[in-house]
Tab-separated table of C-alpha atoms and ligand atoms in Angstrom:
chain	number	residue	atom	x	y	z
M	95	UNK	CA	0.927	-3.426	-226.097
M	96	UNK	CA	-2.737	-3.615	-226.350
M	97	UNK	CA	-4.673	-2.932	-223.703
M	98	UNK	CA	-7.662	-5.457	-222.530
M	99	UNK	CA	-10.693	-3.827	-224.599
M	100	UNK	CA	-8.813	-4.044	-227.753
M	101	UNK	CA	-7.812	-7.595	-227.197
M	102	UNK	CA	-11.644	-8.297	-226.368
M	103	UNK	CA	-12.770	-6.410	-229.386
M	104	UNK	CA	-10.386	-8.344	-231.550
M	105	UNK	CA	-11.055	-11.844	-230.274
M	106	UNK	CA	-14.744	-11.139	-230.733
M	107	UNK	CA	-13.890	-10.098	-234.468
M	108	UNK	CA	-11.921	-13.322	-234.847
M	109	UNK	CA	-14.777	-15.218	-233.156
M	110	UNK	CA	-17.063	-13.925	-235.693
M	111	UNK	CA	-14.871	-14.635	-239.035
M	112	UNK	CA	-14.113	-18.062	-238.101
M	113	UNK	CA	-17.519	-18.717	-237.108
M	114	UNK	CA	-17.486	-18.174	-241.139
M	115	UNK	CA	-15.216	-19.691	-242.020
M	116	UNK	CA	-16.265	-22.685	-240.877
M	117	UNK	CA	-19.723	-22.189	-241.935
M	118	UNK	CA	-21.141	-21.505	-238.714
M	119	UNK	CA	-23.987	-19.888	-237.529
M	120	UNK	CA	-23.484	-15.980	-236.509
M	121	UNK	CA	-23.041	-16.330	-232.614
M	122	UNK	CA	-23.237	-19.741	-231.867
M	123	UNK	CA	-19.817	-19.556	-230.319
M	124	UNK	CA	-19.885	-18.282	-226.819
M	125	UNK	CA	-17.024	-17.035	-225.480
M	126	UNK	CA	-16.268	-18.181	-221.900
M	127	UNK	CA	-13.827	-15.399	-220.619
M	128	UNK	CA	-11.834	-17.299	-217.867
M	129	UNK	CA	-10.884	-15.140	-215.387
M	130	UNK	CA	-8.366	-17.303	-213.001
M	131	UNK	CA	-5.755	-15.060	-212.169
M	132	UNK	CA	-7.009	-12.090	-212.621
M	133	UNK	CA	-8.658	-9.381	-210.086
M	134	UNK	CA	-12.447	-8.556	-210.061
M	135	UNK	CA	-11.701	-4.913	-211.439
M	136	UNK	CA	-10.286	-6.450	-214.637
M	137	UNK	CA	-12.952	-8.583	-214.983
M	138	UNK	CA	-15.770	-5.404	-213.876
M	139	UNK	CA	-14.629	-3.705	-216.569
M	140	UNK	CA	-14.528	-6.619	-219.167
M	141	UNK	CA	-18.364	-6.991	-218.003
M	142	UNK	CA	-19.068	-3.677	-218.309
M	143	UNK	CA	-17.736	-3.894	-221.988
M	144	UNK	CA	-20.244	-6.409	-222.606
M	145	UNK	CA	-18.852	-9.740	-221.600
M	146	UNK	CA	-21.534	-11.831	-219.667
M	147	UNK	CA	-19.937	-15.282	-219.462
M	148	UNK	CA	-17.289	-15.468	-216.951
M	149	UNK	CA	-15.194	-18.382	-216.415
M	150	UNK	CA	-13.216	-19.372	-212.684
M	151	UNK	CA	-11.348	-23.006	-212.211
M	152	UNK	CA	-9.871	-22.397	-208.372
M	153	UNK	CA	-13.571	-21.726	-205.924
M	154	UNK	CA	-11.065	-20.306	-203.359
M	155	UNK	CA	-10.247	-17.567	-205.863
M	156	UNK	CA	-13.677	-16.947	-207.712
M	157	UNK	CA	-16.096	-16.750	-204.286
M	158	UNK	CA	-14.260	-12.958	-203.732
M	159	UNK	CA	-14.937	-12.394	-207.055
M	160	UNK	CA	-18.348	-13.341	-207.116
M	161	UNK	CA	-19.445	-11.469	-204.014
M	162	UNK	CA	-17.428	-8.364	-204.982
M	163	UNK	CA	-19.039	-8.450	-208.428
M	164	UNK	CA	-22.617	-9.172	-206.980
M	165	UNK	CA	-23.909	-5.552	-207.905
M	166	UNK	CA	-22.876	-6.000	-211.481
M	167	UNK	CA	-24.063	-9.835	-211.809
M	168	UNK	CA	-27.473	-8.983	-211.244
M	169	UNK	CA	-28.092	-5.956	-212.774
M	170	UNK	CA	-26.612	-7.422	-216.168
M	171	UNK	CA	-27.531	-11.410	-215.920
M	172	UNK	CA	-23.253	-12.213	-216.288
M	173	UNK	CA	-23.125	-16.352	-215.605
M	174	UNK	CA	-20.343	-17.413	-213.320
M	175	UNK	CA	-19.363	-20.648	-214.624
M	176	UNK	CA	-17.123	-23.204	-212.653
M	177	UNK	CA	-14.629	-24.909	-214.819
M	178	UNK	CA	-11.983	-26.087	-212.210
M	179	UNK	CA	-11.336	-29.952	-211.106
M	180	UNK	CA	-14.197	-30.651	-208.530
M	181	UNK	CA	-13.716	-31.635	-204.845
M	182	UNK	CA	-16.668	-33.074	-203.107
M	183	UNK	CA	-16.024	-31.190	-200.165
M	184	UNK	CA	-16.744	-27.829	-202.735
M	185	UNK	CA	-20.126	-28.742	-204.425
M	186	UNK	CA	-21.898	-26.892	-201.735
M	187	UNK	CA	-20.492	-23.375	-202.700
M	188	UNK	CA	-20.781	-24.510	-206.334
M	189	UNK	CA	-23.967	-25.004	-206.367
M	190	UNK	CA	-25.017	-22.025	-204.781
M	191	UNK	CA	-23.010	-19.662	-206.574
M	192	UNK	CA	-22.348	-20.364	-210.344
M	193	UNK	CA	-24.845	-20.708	-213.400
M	194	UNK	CA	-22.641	-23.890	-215.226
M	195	UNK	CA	-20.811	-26.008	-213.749
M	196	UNK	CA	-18.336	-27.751	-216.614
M	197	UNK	CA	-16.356	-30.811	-214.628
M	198	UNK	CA	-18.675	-33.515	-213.826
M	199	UNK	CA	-17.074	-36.618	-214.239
M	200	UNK	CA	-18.722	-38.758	-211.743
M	201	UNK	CA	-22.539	-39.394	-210.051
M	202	UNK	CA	-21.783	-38.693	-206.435
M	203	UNK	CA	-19.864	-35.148	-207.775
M	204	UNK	CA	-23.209	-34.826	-209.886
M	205	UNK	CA	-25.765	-36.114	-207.298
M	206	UNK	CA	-24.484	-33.741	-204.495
M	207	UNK	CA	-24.304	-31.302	-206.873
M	208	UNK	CA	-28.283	-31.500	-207.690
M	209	UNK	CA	-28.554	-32.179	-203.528
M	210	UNK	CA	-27.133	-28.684	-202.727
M	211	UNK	CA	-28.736	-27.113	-205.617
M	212	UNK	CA	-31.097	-24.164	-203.498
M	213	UNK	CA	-34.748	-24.092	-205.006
M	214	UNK	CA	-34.498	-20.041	-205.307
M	215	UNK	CA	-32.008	-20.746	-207.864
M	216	UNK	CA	-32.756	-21.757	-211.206
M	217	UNK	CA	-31.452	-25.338	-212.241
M	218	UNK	CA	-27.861	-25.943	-212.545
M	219	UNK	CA	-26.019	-26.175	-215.717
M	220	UNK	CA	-23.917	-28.687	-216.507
M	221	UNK	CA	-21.535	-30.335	-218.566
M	222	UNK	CA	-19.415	-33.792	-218.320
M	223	UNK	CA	-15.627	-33.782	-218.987
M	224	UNK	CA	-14.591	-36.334	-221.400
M	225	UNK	CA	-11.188	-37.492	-221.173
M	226	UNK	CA	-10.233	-37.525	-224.514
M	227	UNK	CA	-6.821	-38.382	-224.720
M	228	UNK	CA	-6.926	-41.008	-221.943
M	229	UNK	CA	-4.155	-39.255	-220.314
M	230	UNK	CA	-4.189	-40.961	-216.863
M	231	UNK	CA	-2.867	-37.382	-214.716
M	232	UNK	CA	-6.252	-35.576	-216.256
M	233	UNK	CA	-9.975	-35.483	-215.011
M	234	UNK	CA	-12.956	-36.701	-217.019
M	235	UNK	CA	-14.250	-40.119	-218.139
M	236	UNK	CA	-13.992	-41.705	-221.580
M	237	UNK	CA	-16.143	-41.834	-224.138
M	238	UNK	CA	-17.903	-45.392	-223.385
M	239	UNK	CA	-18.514	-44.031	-220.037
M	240	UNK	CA	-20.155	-41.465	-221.546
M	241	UNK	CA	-24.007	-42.309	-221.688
M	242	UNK	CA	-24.235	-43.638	-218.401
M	243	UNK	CA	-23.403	-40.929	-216.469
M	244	UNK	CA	-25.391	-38.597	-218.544
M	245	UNK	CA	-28.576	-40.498	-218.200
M	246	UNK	CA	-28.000	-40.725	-214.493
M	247	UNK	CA	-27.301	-36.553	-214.661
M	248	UNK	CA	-30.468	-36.434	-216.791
M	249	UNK	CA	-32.462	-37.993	-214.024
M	250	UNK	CA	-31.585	-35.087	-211.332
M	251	UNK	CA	-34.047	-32.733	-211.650
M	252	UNK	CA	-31.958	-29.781	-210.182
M	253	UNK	CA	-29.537	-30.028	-212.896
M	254	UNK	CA	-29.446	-29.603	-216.774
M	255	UNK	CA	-27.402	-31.454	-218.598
M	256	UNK	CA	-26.207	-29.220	-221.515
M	257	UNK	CA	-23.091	-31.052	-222.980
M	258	UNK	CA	-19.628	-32.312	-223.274
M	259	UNK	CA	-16.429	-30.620	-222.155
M	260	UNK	CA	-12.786	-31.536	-222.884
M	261	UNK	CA	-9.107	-30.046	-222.505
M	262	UNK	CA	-7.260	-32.191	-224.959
M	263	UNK	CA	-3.136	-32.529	-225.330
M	264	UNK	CA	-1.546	-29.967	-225.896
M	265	UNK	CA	-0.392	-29.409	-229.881
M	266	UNK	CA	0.214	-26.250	-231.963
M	267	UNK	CA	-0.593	-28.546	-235.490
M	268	UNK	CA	-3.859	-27.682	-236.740
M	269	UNK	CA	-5.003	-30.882	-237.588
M	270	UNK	CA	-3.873	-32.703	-234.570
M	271	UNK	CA	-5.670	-30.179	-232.726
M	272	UNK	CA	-9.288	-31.026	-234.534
M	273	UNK	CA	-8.838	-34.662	-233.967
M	274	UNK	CA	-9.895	-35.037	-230.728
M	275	UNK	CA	-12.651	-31.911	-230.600
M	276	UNK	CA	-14.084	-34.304	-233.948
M	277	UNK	CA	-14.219	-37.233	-231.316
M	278	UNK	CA	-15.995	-35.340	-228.443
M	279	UNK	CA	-18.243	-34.016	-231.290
M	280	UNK	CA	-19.213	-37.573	-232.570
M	281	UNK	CA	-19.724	-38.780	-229.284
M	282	UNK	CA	-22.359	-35.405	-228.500
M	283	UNK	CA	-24.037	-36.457	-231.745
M	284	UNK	CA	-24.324	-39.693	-230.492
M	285	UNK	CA	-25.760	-39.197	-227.074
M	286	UNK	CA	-28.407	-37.170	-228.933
M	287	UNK	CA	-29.166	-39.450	-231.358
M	288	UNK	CA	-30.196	-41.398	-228.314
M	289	UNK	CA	-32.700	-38.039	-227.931
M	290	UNK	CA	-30.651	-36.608	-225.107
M	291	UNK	CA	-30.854	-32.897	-226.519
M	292	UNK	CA	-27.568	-31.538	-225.396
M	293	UNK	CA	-26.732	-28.382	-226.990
M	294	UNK	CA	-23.369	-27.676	-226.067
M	295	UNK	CA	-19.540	-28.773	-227.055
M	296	UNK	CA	-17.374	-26.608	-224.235
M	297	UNK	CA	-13.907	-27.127	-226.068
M	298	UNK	CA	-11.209	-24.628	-227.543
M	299	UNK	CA	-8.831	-22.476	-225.243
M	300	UNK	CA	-6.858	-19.279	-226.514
M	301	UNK	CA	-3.886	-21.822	-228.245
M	302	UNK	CA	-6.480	-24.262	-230.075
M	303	UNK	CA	-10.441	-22.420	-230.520
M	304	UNK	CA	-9.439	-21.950	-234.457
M	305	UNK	CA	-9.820	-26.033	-234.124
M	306	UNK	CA	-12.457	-26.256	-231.619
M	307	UNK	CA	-14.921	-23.688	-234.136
M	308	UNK	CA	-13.797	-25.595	-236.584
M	309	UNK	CA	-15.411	-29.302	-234.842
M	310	UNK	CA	-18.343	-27.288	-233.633
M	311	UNK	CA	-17.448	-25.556	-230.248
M	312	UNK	CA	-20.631	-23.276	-229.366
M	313	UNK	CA	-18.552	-22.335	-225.644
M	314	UNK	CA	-14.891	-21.776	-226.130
M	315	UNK	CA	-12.906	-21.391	-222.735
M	316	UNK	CA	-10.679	-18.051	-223.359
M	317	UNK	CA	-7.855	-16.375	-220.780
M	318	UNK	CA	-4.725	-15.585	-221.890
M	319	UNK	CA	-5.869	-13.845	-225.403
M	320	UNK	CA	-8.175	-12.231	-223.554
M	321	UNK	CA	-6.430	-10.860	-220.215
M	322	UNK	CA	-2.943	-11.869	-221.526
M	323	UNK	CA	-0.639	-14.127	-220.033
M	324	UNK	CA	-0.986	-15.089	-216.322
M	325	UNK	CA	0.875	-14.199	-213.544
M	326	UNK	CA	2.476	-17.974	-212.099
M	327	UNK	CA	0.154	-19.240	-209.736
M	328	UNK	CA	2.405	-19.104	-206.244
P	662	PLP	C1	-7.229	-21.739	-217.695
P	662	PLP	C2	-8.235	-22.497	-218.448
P	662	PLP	C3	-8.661	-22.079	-219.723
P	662	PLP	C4	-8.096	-20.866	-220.447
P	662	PLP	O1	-6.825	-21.141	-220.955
P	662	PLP	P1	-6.044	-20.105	-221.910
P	662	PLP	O2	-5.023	-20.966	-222.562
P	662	PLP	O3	-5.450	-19.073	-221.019
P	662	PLP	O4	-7.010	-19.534	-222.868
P	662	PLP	C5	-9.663	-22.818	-220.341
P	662	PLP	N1	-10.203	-23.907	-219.766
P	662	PLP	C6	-9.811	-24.351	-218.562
P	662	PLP	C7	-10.465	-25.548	-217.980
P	662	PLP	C8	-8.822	-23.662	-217.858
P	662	PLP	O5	-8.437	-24.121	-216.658
């Protein structure tokens, strides 16, 4: 079995042969480590082998984490980034704890979001979740949505609006896989074409970021070939 720094090691080697592969630039893939599941001493000592971007989807679970961490998180400049479904009874400890936030699918989520945003912080991160498969159980708007909402998110000056996001259908078929990170890509070339200047594509978890590099990805979302597999949530 290999043991966490080897598996971090490795996936940063893979990161950086695919990124040639697929004729990216060096390090224009960030890996998101997500961290859901997993106790702040695993993730202290994945931070203290140089990991700086740490990913949490559950706010009841990272706010431990976050404080506990707090020594760490300043010294070294690690973002917390929230990449769970968003309540609006949560955007308050949201905004006031995490560098990115990667779920906005709607203006009030986005507006209280900005509201709540304290002015000792820096602005907010953020990036909308695209719906890409139209699967009806899943957050995230569709792609015609699309430029409304980010023009109204462009308009709050407490927030940045740095990209798209998406967790597509599952598929273990290459090709299938790229299909819909190609669509979330054309659409992010699109709203920039309109001058928006997003700069990132948050797609590609540990079964599909070959893919997701592959369409452009610059933040991939990464837990279980990172930490290994999860305990069941109980
Ligand atoms: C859990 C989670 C991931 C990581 O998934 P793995 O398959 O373990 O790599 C990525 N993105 C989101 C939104 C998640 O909830």
């Amino acid at each position: 079995m290999e043991n966490p720094d080897q598996r971090f090691q490795q996936l940063r080697a893979h990161i950086a042969d695919a990124e040639q592969r697929y004729s990216r630039t060096p390090g224009s893939v960030h890996l998101l480590a997500v961290s859901k599941t997993h106790s702040a001493e695993k993730i202290r000592a994945l931070i203290n082998a140089g990991q700086l971007y740490i990913g949490e989807s559950y706010l009841q679970e990272a706010l431990p984490k976050i404080s506990q961490l707090a020594d760490l998180t300043s010294v070294r400049g690690v973002q917390w980034h929230f990449i769970g479904p968003i309540q609006s009874n949560k955007t308050k400890d949201i905004a006031e704890n995490f560098s990115w936030v990667h779920t906005v699918d709607r203006d009030k989520i986005a507006q209280r979001l900005n509201n709540q945003r304290p002015e000792n912080m820096p602005v907010l991160n953020v990036c909308l979740q695209v719906n890409i498969d139209g699967e009806p159980s899943k957050s995230g708007i569709t792609i015609p949505e699309l430029p409304e909402l980010a023009k109204n998110v462009m308009s709050l000056p407490r927030l940045k609006l740095r990209g798209l996001m998406t967790i597509p259908a599952r598929s273990q078929n290459f090709e299938k896989q790229r299909l819909p990170f190609k669509q979330l890509r054309l659409a992010f070339e699109e709203l920039n074409k309109n001058g928006m200047g997003l700069d990132t594509l948050s797609m590609g978890m540990s079964n599909d970021m070959e893919a997701a590099i592959a369409e452009g990805a610059t933040i991939i979302r990464i837990g279980t070939a990172l930490f290994g597999t999860r305990p069941p949530i109980t």
